[in-house]
Coordinates of C-alpha atoms in Angstrom, one line a residue:
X238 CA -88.8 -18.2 -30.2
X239 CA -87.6 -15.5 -28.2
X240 CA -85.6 -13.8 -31.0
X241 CA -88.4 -14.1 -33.3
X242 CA -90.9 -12.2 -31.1
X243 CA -91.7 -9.1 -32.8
X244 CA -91.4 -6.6 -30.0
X245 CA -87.5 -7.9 -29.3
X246 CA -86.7 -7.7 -32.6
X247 CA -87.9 -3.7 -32.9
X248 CA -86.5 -2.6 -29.6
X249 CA -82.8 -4.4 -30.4
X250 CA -83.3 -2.6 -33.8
X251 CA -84.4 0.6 -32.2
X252 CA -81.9 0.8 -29.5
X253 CA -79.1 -1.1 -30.0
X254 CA -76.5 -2.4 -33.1
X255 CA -76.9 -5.8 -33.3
X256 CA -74.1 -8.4 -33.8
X257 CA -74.2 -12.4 -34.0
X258 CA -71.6 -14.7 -33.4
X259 CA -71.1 -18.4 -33.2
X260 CA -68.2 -19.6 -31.1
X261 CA -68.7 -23.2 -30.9
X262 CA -70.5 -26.2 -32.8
X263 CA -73.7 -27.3 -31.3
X264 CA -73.7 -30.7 -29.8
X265 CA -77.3 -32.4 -30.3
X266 CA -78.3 -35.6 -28.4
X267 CA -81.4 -37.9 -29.3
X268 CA -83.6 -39.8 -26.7
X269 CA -85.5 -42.4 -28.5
X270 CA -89.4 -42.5 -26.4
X271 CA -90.2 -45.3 -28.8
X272 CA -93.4 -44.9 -31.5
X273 CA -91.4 -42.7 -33.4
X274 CA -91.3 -40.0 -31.1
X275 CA -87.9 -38.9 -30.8
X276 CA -86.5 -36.0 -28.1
X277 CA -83.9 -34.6 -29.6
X278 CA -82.2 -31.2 -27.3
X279 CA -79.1 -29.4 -27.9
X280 CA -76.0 -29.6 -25.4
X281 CA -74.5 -26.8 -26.5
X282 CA -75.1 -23.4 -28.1
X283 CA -75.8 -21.5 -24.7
X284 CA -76.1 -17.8 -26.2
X285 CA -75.0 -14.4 -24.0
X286 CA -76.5 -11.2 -25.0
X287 CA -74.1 -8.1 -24.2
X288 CA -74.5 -4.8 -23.6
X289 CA -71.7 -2.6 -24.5
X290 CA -70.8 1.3 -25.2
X291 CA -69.9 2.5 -27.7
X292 CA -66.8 1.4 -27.5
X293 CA -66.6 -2.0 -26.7
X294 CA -67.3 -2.1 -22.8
X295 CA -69.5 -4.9 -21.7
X296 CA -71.7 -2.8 -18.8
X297 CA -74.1 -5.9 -18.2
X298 CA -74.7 -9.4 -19.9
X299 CA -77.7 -11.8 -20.0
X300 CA -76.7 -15.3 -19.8
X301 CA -78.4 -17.8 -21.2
X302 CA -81.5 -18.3 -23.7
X303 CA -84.4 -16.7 -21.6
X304 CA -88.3 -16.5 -22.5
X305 CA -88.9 -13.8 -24.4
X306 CA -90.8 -11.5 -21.4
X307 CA -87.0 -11.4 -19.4
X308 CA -85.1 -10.4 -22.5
X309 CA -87.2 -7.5 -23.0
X310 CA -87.3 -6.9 -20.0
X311 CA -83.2 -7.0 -19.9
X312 CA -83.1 -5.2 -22.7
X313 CA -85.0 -2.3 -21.6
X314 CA -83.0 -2.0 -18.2
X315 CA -79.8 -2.1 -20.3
X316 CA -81.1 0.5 -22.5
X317 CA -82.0 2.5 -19.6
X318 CA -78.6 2.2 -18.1
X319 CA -77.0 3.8 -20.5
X320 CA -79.6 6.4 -21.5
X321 CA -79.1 7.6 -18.0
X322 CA -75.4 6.9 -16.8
X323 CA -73.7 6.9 -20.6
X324 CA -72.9 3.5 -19.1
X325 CA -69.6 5.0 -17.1
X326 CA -67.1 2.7 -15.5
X327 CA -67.9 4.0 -12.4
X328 CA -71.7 3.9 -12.9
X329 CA -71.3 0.0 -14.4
X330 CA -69.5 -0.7 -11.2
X331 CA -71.9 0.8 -8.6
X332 CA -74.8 -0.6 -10.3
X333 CA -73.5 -4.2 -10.4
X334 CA -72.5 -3.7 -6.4
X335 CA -75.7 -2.9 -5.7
X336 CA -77.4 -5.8 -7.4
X337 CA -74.9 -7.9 -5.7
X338 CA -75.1 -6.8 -2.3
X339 CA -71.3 -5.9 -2.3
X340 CA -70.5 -3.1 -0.2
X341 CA -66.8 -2.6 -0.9
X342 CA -64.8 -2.5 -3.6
X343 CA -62.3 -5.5 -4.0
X344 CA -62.0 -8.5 -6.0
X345 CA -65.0 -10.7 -7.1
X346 CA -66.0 -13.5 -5.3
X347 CA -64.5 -17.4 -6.4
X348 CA -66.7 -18.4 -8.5
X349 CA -66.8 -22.0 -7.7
X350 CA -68.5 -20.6 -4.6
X351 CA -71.4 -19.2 -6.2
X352 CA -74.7 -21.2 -6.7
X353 CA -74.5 -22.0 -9.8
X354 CA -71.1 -23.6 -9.6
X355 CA -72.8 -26.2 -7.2
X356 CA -75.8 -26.7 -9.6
X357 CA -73.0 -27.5 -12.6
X358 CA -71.0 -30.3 -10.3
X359 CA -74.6 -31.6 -10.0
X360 CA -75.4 -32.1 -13.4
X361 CA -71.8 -33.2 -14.1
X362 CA -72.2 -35.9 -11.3
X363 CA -74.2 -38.3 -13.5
X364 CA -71.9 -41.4 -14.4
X365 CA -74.2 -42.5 -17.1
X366 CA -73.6 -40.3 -20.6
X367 CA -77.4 -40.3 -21.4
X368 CA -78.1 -39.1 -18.1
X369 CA -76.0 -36.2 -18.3
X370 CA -77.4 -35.6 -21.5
X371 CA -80.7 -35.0 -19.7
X372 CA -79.6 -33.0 -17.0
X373 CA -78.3 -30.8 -19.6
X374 CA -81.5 -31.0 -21.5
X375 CA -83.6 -30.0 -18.5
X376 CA -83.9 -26.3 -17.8
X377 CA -82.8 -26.1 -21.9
X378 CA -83.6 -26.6 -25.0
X379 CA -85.7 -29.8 -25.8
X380 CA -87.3 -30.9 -29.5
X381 CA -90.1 -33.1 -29.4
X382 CA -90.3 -34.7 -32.9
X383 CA -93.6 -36.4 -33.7
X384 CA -95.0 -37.8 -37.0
X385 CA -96.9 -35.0 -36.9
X386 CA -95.2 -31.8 -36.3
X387 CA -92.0 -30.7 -34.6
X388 CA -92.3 -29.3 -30.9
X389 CA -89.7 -27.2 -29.6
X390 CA -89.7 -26.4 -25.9
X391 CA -87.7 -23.8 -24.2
X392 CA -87.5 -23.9 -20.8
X393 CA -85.7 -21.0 -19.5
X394 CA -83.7 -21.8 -16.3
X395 CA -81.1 -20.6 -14.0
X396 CA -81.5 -16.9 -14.2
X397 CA -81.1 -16.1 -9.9
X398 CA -78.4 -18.7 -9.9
X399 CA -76.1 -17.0 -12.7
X400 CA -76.6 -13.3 -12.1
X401 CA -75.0 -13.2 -8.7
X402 CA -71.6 -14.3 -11.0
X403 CA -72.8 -11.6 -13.4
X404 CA -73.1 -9.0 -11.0
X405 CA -70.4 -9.5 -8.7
X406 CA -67.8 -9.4 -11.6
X407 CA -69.2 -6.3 -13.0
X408 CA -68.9 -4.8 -9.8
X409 CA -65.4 -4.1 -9.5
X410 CA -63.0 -2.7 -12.0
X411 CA -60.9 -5.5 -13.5
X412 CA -59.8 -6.1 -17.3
X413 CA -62.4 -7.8 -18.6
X414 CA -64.2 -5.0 -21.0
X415 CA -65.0 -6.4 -24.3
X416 CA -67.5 -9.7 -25.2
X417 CA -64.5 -11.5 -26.2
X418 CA -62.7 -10.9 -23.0
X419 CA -65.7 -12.0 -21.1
X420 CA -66.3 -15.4 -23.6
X421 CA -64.4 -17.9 -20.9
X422 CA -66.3 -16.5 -18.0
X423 CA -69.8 -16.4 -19.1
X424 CA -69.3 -19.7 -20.8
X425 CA -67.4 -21.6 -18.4
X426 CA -67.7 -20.2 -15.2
X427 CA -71.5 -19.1 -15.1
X428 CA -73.0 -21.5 -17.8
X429 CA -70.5 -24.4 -16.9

């Protein structure tokens, strides 16, 4: 849904070069409701948009499948960024401080500290399998299949707890620069 909204797909087009890449097999799990109807949600497939220069420098990323109003809304920020700053290490790294309340330079925080580290162990806490299939499910990406029609529902999630990760890492110079540098982090670290 959100990447087939006409408004995102003329202002990547009109601002940015687009790239896709998958990185990992999606894992699907079914719940059956009984009747037929069948709730089926990836597990997997978590998605990060980044914003890079020219040359390869993330300067902010977007974790996450969000609703189609906060990419946009990301997207125009990012494309503002750089439209006014050239997206400068310096400039990527004030920006990012201020967002996260840093004051100093120095290293980034832990990130098993951060909020979303604790929201992660939470999920993972369920014993039952199923059960941590539908913690994973909620605040995701659920498929409700009825004899009817097919139902997907996005429900964007998670946004104020993963930024402050984002943020704080973009806020001090380090050697992360390129998407692939930043894979392990977004992916394991903020998205768990």
């Amino acid at each position: 849904m959100t990447f087939s909204t006409r408004d995102i797909i003329d202002f990547a087009n009109d601002n940015f070069g687009c790239a896709w890449e998958s990185v990992a097999p999606v894992r699907v799990t079914e719940f059956d409701l009984g009747n037929g109807e069948v709730v089926r949600g990836t597990l997997g497939g978590e998605i990060a948009l980044w914003f890079c220069r020219p040359d390869g420098r993330v300067f902010d990323v977007l974790p996450g499948l969000q609703s189609p109003a906060l990419t946009l809304a990301a997207m125009r920020e990012a494309a503002r960024f750089y439209s006014e700053t050239g997206a400068s290490d310096e400039s990527i790294w004030n920006d990012h401080q201020a967002k996260s309340g840093l004051r100093l330079p120095g290293p980034a925080p832990d990130p098993s500290t951060l909020p979303h580290r604790q929201v992660t162990a939470l999920r993972q806490a369920f014993a039952d399998p199923a059960g941590q299939a539908l913690a994973q499910m909620s605040g995701s990406k659920v498929m409700l299949m009825t004899p009817a029609e097919t139902i997907t529902v996005v429900e964007p999630g998670g946004l104020p707890l993963y930024m402050p990760a984002i943020h704080a890492a973009l806020s001090v110079p380090e050697s992360r620069r390129t998407p692939d540098d930043w894979k392990s982090f977004v992916f394991e670290e903020v998205l768990g």
